[in-house]
PDB file of C-alpha atoms in Angstrom:
ATOM      1  CA  MET A 154       0.000   0.000   0.000  1.00 54.00           C
ATOM      2  CA  LYS A 155       2.817   2.368   0.888  1.00 55.00           C
ATOM      3  CA  LYS A 156       4.312   1.933  -2.579  1.00 63.00           C
ATOM      4  CA  LEU A 157       1.000   2.743  -4.250  1.00 65.00           C
ATOM      5  CA  PHE A 158       0.217   6.159  -2.692  1.00 76.00           C
ATOM      6  CA  VAL A 159       3.541   7.913  -2.095  1.00 79.00           C
ATOM      7  CA  SER A 160       3.141  11.156  -4.046  1.00 85.00           C
ATOM      8  CA  GLN A 161       0.511  13.634  -5.193  1.00 88.00           C
ATOM      9  CA  VAL A 162       1.629  13.135  -8.806  1.00 91.00           C
ATOM     10  CA  ARG A 163       0.950   9.400  -8.487  1.00 91.00           C
ATOM     11  CA  VAL A 164      -2.466  10.062  -6.959  1.00 89.00           C
ATOM     12  CA  ASP A 165      -3.320  12.479  -9.798  1.00 92.00           C
ATOM     13  CA  ILE A 166      -2.209   9.959 -12.431  1.00 94.00           C
ATOM     14  CA  LEU A 167      -4.248   7.196 -10.757  1.00 92.00           C
ATOM     15  CA  LYS A 168      -7.319   9.460 -10.738  1.00 89.00           C
ATOM     16  CA  LEU A 169      -6.847  10.186 -14.436  1.00 91.00           C
ATOM     17  CA  PHE A 170      -6.684   6.505 -15.378  1.00 92.00           C
ATOM     18  CA  LEU A 171      -9.333   5.269 -12.948  1.00 88.00           C
ATOM     19  CA  LEU A 172     -11.908   7.873 -13.919  1.00 82.00           C
ATOM     20  CA  ARG A 173     -11.398   7.077 -17.642  1.00 83.00           C
ATOM     21  CA  PRO A 174     -10.285   3.426 -17.585  1.00 85.00           C
ATOM     22  CA  ALA A 175     -10.718   2.679 -21.287  1.00 84.00           C
ATOM     23  CA  VAL A 176      -8.588   5.600 -22.488  1.00 89.00           C
ATOM     24  CA  SER A 177      -4.908   5.393 -23.467  1.00 94.00           C
ATOM     25  CA  TYR A 178      -2.763   8.446 -22.796  1.00 96.00           C
ATOM     26  CA  HIS A 179       0.551   9.677 -24.154  1.00 94.00           C
ATOM     27  CA  VAL A 180       3.078  11.051 -21.630  1.00 94.00           C
ATOM     28  CA  ARG A 181       2.648  14.674 -22.712  1.00 94.00           C
ATOM     29  CA  GLU A 182      -1.135  14.413 -22.491  1.00 96.00           C
ATOM     30  CA  ILE A 183      -0.839  12.985 -18.974  1.00 96.00           C
ATOM     31  CA  THR A 184       1.507  15.852 -18.077  1.00 96.00           C
ATOM     32  CA  ARG A 185      -1.079  18.394 -19.274  1.00 96.00           C
ATOM     33  CA  GLN A 186      -3.928  16.634 -17.476  1.00 93.00           C
ATOM     34  CA  VAL A 187      -2.178  16.404 -14.102  1.00 94.00           C
ATOM     35  CA  GLY A 188      -0.417  19.775 -14.430  1.00 94.00           C
ATOM     36  CA  THR A 189       3.097  18.844 -13.389  1.00 92.00           C
ATOM     37  CA  GLU A 190       6.608  18.323 -14.770  1.00 94.00           C
ATOM     38  CA  ILE A 191       7.168  15.701 -17.431  1.00 94.00           C
ATOM     39  CA  ASN A 192      10.038  14.065 -15.507  1.00 95.00           C
ATOM     40  CA  ALA A 193       7.829  13.548 -12.450  1.00 95.00           C
ATOM     41  CA  VAL A 194       5.136  12.045 -14.687  1.00 95.00           C
ATOM     42  CA  ARG A 195       7.622   9.716 -16.395  1.00 95.00           C
ATOM     43  CA  ARG A 196       8.963   8.555 -13.027  1.00 95.00           C
ATOM     44  CA  GLU A 197       5.472   7.805 -11.693  1.00 95.00           C
ATOM     45  CA  LEU A 198       4.391   6.089 -14.912  1.00 95.00           C
ATOM     46  CA  ALA A 199       7.411   3.794 -14.631  1.00 95.00           C
ATOM     47  CA  ASN A 200       6.564   3.086 -10.979  1.00 94.00           C
ATOM     48  CA  LEU A 201       2.883   2.374 -11.737  1.00 94.00           C
ATOM     49  CA  LYS A 202       3.852   0.156 -14.645  1.00 95.00           C
ATOM     50  CA  GLY A 203       6.298  -1.695 -12.384  1.00 94.00           C
ATOM     51  CA  LEU A 204       3.526  -2.225  -9.814  1.00 92.00           C
ATOM     52  CA  GLY A 205       1.308  -3.682 -12.562  1.00 94.00           C
ATOM     53  CA  VAL A 206      -1.296  -0.897 -12.481  1.00 94.00           C
ATOM     54  CA  LEU A 207      -0.549   0.371 -15.993  1.00 96.00           C
ATOM     55  CA  GLN A 208       0.541  -1.167 -19.263  1.00 96.00           C
ATOM     56  CA  SER A 209       2.219   0.561 -22.150  1.00 95.00           C
ATOM     57  CA  ASN A 210       2.275   0.078 -25.878  1.00 93.00           C
ATOM     58  CA  ALA A 211       4.270   1.796 -28.584  1.00 91.00           C
ATOM     59  CA  GLN A 212       2.521   3.350 -31.560  1.00 90.00           C
ATOM     60  CA  LYS A 213       4.862   4.905 -34.100  1.00 88.00           C
ATOM     61  CA  ASN A 214       7.240   7.080 -32.041  1.00 88.00           C
ATOM     62  CA  ARG A 215       4.979   7.392 -29.014  1.00 91.00           C
ATOM     63  CA  ILE A 216       4.355   5.316 -25.920  1.00 93.00           C
ATOM     64  CA  TYR A 217       0.775   5.179 -24.670  1.00 96.00           C
ATOM     65  CA  TYR A 218      -0.260   4.078 -21.192  1.00 97.00           C
ATOM     66  CA  GLN A 219      -3.522   2.413 -20.178  1.00 95.00           C
ATOM     67  CA  LEU A 220      -4.975   0.980 -16.990  1.00 94.00           C
ATOM     68  CA  ARG A 221      -4.520  -2.794 -16.620  1.00 94.00           C
ATOM     69  CA  HIS A 222      -7.928  -4.261 -15.924  1.00 91.00           C
ATOM     70  CA  ASP A 223      -6.306  -7.405 -14.516  1.00 92.00           C
ATOM     71  CA  PHE A 224      -4.431  -5.554 -11.750  1.00 93.00           C
ATOM     72  CA  PRO A 225      -5.205  -7.612  -8.598  1.00 91.00           C
ATOM     73  CA  LEU A 226      -6.091  -4.611  -6.402  1.00 89.00           C
ATOM     74  CA  LEU A 227      -8.032  -2.727  -9.069  1.00 88.00           C
ATOM     75  CA  GLY A 228     -11.420  -3.133  -7.361  1.00 86.00           C
ATOM     76  CA  GLU A 229     -10.086  -1.840  -4.059  1.00 87.00           C
ATOM     77  CA  VAL A 230      -8.244   1.140  -5.563  1.00 88.00           C
ATOM     78  CA  LEU A 231     -11.250   1.930  -7.738  1.00 86.00           C
ATOM     79  CA  GLY A 232     -13.450   1.748  -4.645  1.00 86.00           C
ATOM     80  CA  LEU A 233     -11.281   4.267  -2.805  1.00 85.00           C
ATOM     81  CA  LEU A 234     -11.417   6.694  -5.699  1.00 85.00           C
ATOM     82  CA  VAL A 235     -15.152   6.317  -6.345  1.00 84.00           C
ATOM     83  CA  LYS A 236     -15.938   6.989  -2.690  1.00 84.00           C
ATOM     84  CA  GLU A 237     -13.552   9.934  -2.467  1.00 82.00           C
ATOM     85  CA  GLU A 238     -13.880  11.617  -5.855  1.00 78.00           C
ATOM     86  CA  GLY A 239     -16.222   9.977  -8.295  1.00 77.00           C
ATOM     87  CA  ILE A 240     -19.858   9.177  -8.713  1.00 84.00           C
ATOM     88  CA  GLY A 241     -20.018   7.506  -5.305  1.00 85.00           C
ATOM     89  CA  LYS A 242     -19.248  10.753  -3.545  1.00 84.00           C
ATOM     90  CA  ALA A 243     -21.776  12.568  -5.727  1.00 85.00           C
ATOM     91  CA  LEU A 244     -24.475   9.961  -5.039  1.00 84.00           C
ATOM     92  CA  LEU A 245     -24.102  10.022  -1.290  1.00 82.00           C
ATOM     93  CA  GLY A 246     -23.091  13.650  -0.771  1.00 78.00           C
ATOM     94  CA  ARG A 247     -25.407  15.254   1.751  1.00 69.00           C
ATOM     95  CA  ASN A 248     -27.859  12.349   1.428  1.00 68.00           C
ATOM     96  CA  SER A 249     -25.762   9.739   3.241  1.00 72.00           C
ATOM     97  CA  SER A 250     -28.167   9.440   6.193  1.00 78.00           C
ATOM     98  CA  GLU A 251     -31.069   8.738   3.819  1.00 85.00           C
ATOM     99  CA  VAL A 252     -29.170   6.042   1.877  1.00 88.00           C
ATOM    100  CA  LYS A 253     -29.145   2.638   3.587  1.00 90.00           C
ATOM    101  CA  PHE A 254     -27.354   0.709   0.824  1.00 92.00           C
ATOM    102  CA  ALA A 255     -25.728   1.772  -2.422  1.00 92.00           C
ATOM    103  CA  PHE A 256     -23.287   0.343  -4.914  1.00 93.00           C
ATOM    104  CA  VAL A 257     -21.719   1.023  -8.283  1.00 91.00           C
ATOM    105  CA  SER A 258     -20.779  -1.980 -10.449  1.00 90.00           C
ATOM    106  CA  ILE A 259     -17.106  -2.441 -11.259  1.00 88.00           C
ATOM    107  CA  PRO A 260     -17.772  -3.369 -14.919  1.00 87.00           C
ATOM    108  CA  PHE A 261     -19.596  -0.036 -15.259  1.00 87.00           C
ATOM    109  CA  LEU A 262     -16.679   1.811 -13.640  1.00 86.00           C
ATOM    110  CA  LEU A 263     -14.331   0.122 -16.123  1.00 84.00           C
ATOM    111  CA  GLY A 264     -16.313   1.445 -19.068  1.00 80.00           C
ATOM    112  CA  ARG A 265     -18.706  -1.381 -19.926  1.00 79.00           C
ATOM    113  CA  THR A 266     -22.021  -0.321 -21.429  1.00 77.00           C
ATOM    114  CA  ALA A 267     -24.801  -2.072 -19.533  1.00 72.00           C
ATOM    115  CA  GLY A 268     -27.216  -4.460 -21.120  1.00 77.00           C
ATOM    116  CA  THR A 269     -30.904  -4.527 -20.269  1.00 77.00           C
ATOM    117  CA  GLU A 270     -30.277  -7.103 -17.504  1.00 81.00           C
ATOM    118  CA  ASP A 271     -27.591  -5.048 -15.741  1.00 85.00           C
ATOM    119  CA  ILE A 272     -27.802  -2.502 -12.955  1.00 92.00           C
ATOM    120  CA  ASP A 273     -24.859  -0.096 -12.913  1.00 92.00           C
ATOM    121  CA  ILE A 274     -25.964   1.786  -9.794  1.00 93.00           C
ATOM    122  CA  LEU A 275     -28.332   0.697  -7.045  1.00 93.00           C
ATOM    123  CA  VAL A 276     -29.503   2.976  -4.234  1.00 93.00           C
ATOM    124  CA  VAL A 277     -31.730   1.768  -1.396  1.00 93.00           C
ATOM    125  CA  GLY A 278     -33.255   4.151   1.108  1.00 91.00           C
ATOM    126  CA  ARG A 279     -35.519   7.137   1.542  1.00 89.00           C
ATOM    127  CA  ILE A 280     -34.097   9.433  -1.079  1.00 85.00           C
ATOM    128  CA  PRO A 281     -36.020  11.283  -3.785  1.00 83.00           C
ATOM    129  CA  LEU A 282     -35.478   9.879  -7.260  1.00 85.00           C
ATOM    130  CA  LYS A 283     -34.948  13.452  -8.490  1.00 85.00           C
ATOM    131  CA  LYS A 284     -31.759  13.790  -6.418  1.00 84.00           C
ATOM    132  CA  ILE A 285     -30.238  10.600  -7.834  1.00 88.00           C
ATOM    133  CA  SER A 286     -31.372  11.220 -11.417  1.00 90.00           C
ATOM    134  CA  GLY A 287     -29.560  14.578 -11.476  1.00 88.00           C
ATOM    135  CA  VAL A 288     -26.274  12.926 -10.479  1.00 88.00           C
ATOM    136  CA  VAL A 289     -26.813  10.115 -13.001  1.00 90.00           C
ATOM    137  CA  LYS A 290     -27.635  12.510 -15.861  1.00 92.00           C
ATOM    138  CA  GLU A 291     -24.430  14.437 -15.170  1.00 89.00           C
ATOM    139  CA  GLU A 292     -22.412  11.197 -15.225  1.00 86.00           C
ATOM    140  CA  GLU A 293     -24.159  10.088 -18.459  1.00 87.00           C
ATOM    141  CA  LYS A 294     -23.126  13.347 -20.071  1.00 88.00           C
ATOM    142  CA  HIS A 295     -19.541  12.829 -18.881  1.00 82.00           C
ATOM    143  CA  ARG A 296     -19.403   9.203 -20.080  1.00 80.00           C
ATOM    144  CA  GLY A 297     -21.417   9.631 -23.262  1.00 81.00           C
ATOM    145  CA  ASN A 298     -23.705   6.656 -22.665  1.00 83.00           C
ATOM    146  CA  GLU A 299     -26.793   5.667 -20.718  1.00 88.00           C
ATOM    147  CA  ILE A 300     -26.546   4.389 -17.141  1.00 90.00           C
ATOM    148  CA  ASN A 301     -28.909   1.732 -15.795  1.00 92.00           C
ATOM    149  CA  TYR A 302     -29.795   2.586 -12.217  1.00 93.00           C
ATOM    150  CA  ALA A 303     -32.423   1.735  -9.650  1.00 92.00           C
ATOM    151  CA  VAL A 304     -33.606   3.661  -6.607  1.00 93.00           C
ATOM    152  CA  LEU A 305     -35.655   1.530  -4.212  1.00 94.00           C
ATOM    153  CA  SER A 306     -37.127   1.870  -0.751  1.00 94.00           C
ATOM    154  CA  GLU A 307     -35.956  -0.659   1.820  1.00 93.00           C
ATOM    155  CA  ARG A 308     -39.341  -2.377   1.592  1.00 95.00           C
ATOM    156  CA  GLU A 309     -39.208  -2.617  -2.242  1.00 95.00           C
ATOM    157  CA  PHE A 310     -35.651  -3.936  -2.146  1.00 94.00           C
ATOM    158  CA  GLY A 311     -36.566  -6.518   0.518  1.00 93.00           C
ATOM    159  CA  GLU A 312     -39.563  -7.744  -1.469  1.00 95.00           C
ATOM    160  CA  LEU A 313     -37.624  -8.029  -4.724  1.00 95.00           C
ATOM    161  CA  LYS A 314     -34.797  -9.858  -2.977  1.00 94.00           C
ATOM    162  CA  LYS A 315     -37.234 -12.208  -1.227  1.00 93.00           C
ATOM    163  CA  ARG A 316     -38.935 -12.978  -4.578  1.00 95.00           C
ATOM    164  CA  ARG A 317     -35.435 -13.556  -5.991  1.00 94.00           C
ATOM    165  CA  ASP A 318     -36.028 -11.052  -8.763  1.00 94.00           C
ATOM    166  CA  PRO A 319     -33.399 -11.837 -11.440  1.00 92.00           C
ATOM    167  CA  LEU A 320     -32.406  -8.187 -11.909  1.00 91.00           C
ATOM    168  CA  ILE A 321     -31.689  -7.735  -8.180  1.00 93.00           C
ATOM    169  CA  ILE A 322     -29.969 -11.120  -7.786  1.00 93.00           C
ATOM    170  CA  ASN A 323     -27.709 -10.450 -10.802  1.00 91.00           C
ATOM    171  CA  ALA A 324     -26.911  -7.009  -9.418  1.00 91.00           C
ATOM    172  CA  LEU A 325     -25.938  -8.463  -6.043  1.00 92.00           C
ATOM    173  CA  LEU A 326     -23.758 -11.149  -7.637  1.00 92.00           C
ATOM    174  CA  GLN A 327     -21.750  -8.821  -9.897  1.00 90.00           C
ATOM    175  CA  PRO A 328     -18.448  -7.256  -8.787  1.00 89.00           C
ATOM    176  CA  LYS A 329     -19.229  -3.920  -7.166  1.00 90.00           C
ATOM    177  CA  VAL A 330     -17.996  -1.051  -5.054  1.00 90.00           C
ATOM    178  CA  VAL A 331     -20.277  -0.786  -2.023  1.00 90.00           C
ATOM    179  CA  LEU A 332     -20.620   2.855  -1.002  1.00 89.00           C
ATOM    180  CA  THR A 333     -22.295   2.388   2.373  1.00 86.00           C
ATOM    181  CA  ALA A 334     -21.101   0.930   5.659  1.00 80.00           C
ATOM    182  CA  GLY A 335     -23.004  -1.890   7.349  1.00 78.00           C
ATOM    183  CA  SER A 336     -24.328  -3.350   4.092  1.00 80.00           C
ATOM    184  CA  GLU A 337     -23.979  -7.041   4.978  1.00 79.00           C
ATOM    185  CA  ASN A 338     -27.756  -7.599   5.345  1.00 78.00           C
ATOM    186  CA  TYR A 339     -28.389  -6.102   1.912  1.00 83.00           C
ATOM    187  CA  LEU A 340     -25.671  -8.169   0.224  1.00 83.00           C
ATOM    188  CA  SER A 341     -26.732 -11.554   1.567  1.00 81.00           C
ATOM    189  CA  LEU A 342     -28.817 -13.747  -0.704  1.00 76.00           C
TER     190      LEU A 342
END
């Protein structure tokens, strides 16, 4: 863990790649995005590649870097970022006391476009749909594709889970970043 988060430049580079996981970046583009010296960026790219977080490929005279989706700690690092910076923080925001259970699917965070049987974001609690839909619409604009989400009361969620609704069961079985503490009862099948 200590080797992963040792500098602000590394944190900024991780944010860049984790918030846009399907995008490849050239060194100079990364330098512009994170707003620091090219030598510091090169050093951190080499470190992140050595840790297995990034991969590189050469195209013509340029080297491009991309997030490795098979990095063993990807879900955990992604979870930290989503809760601190990304859509998770936006979803909970000031509404955290009203939200009893919430998650964002890892395939969604890695850029997958959801099918009709997928839930990218699930929120359970007493929260107005209007609050969540505003956050989701903003994220859809940022990502350029539609997000499948569900907002349910605790009663609705309990009934669907008890009936073993396929949409809810599939959502609970997929890899996810859980945004709320004390979610064990909601996760159990």
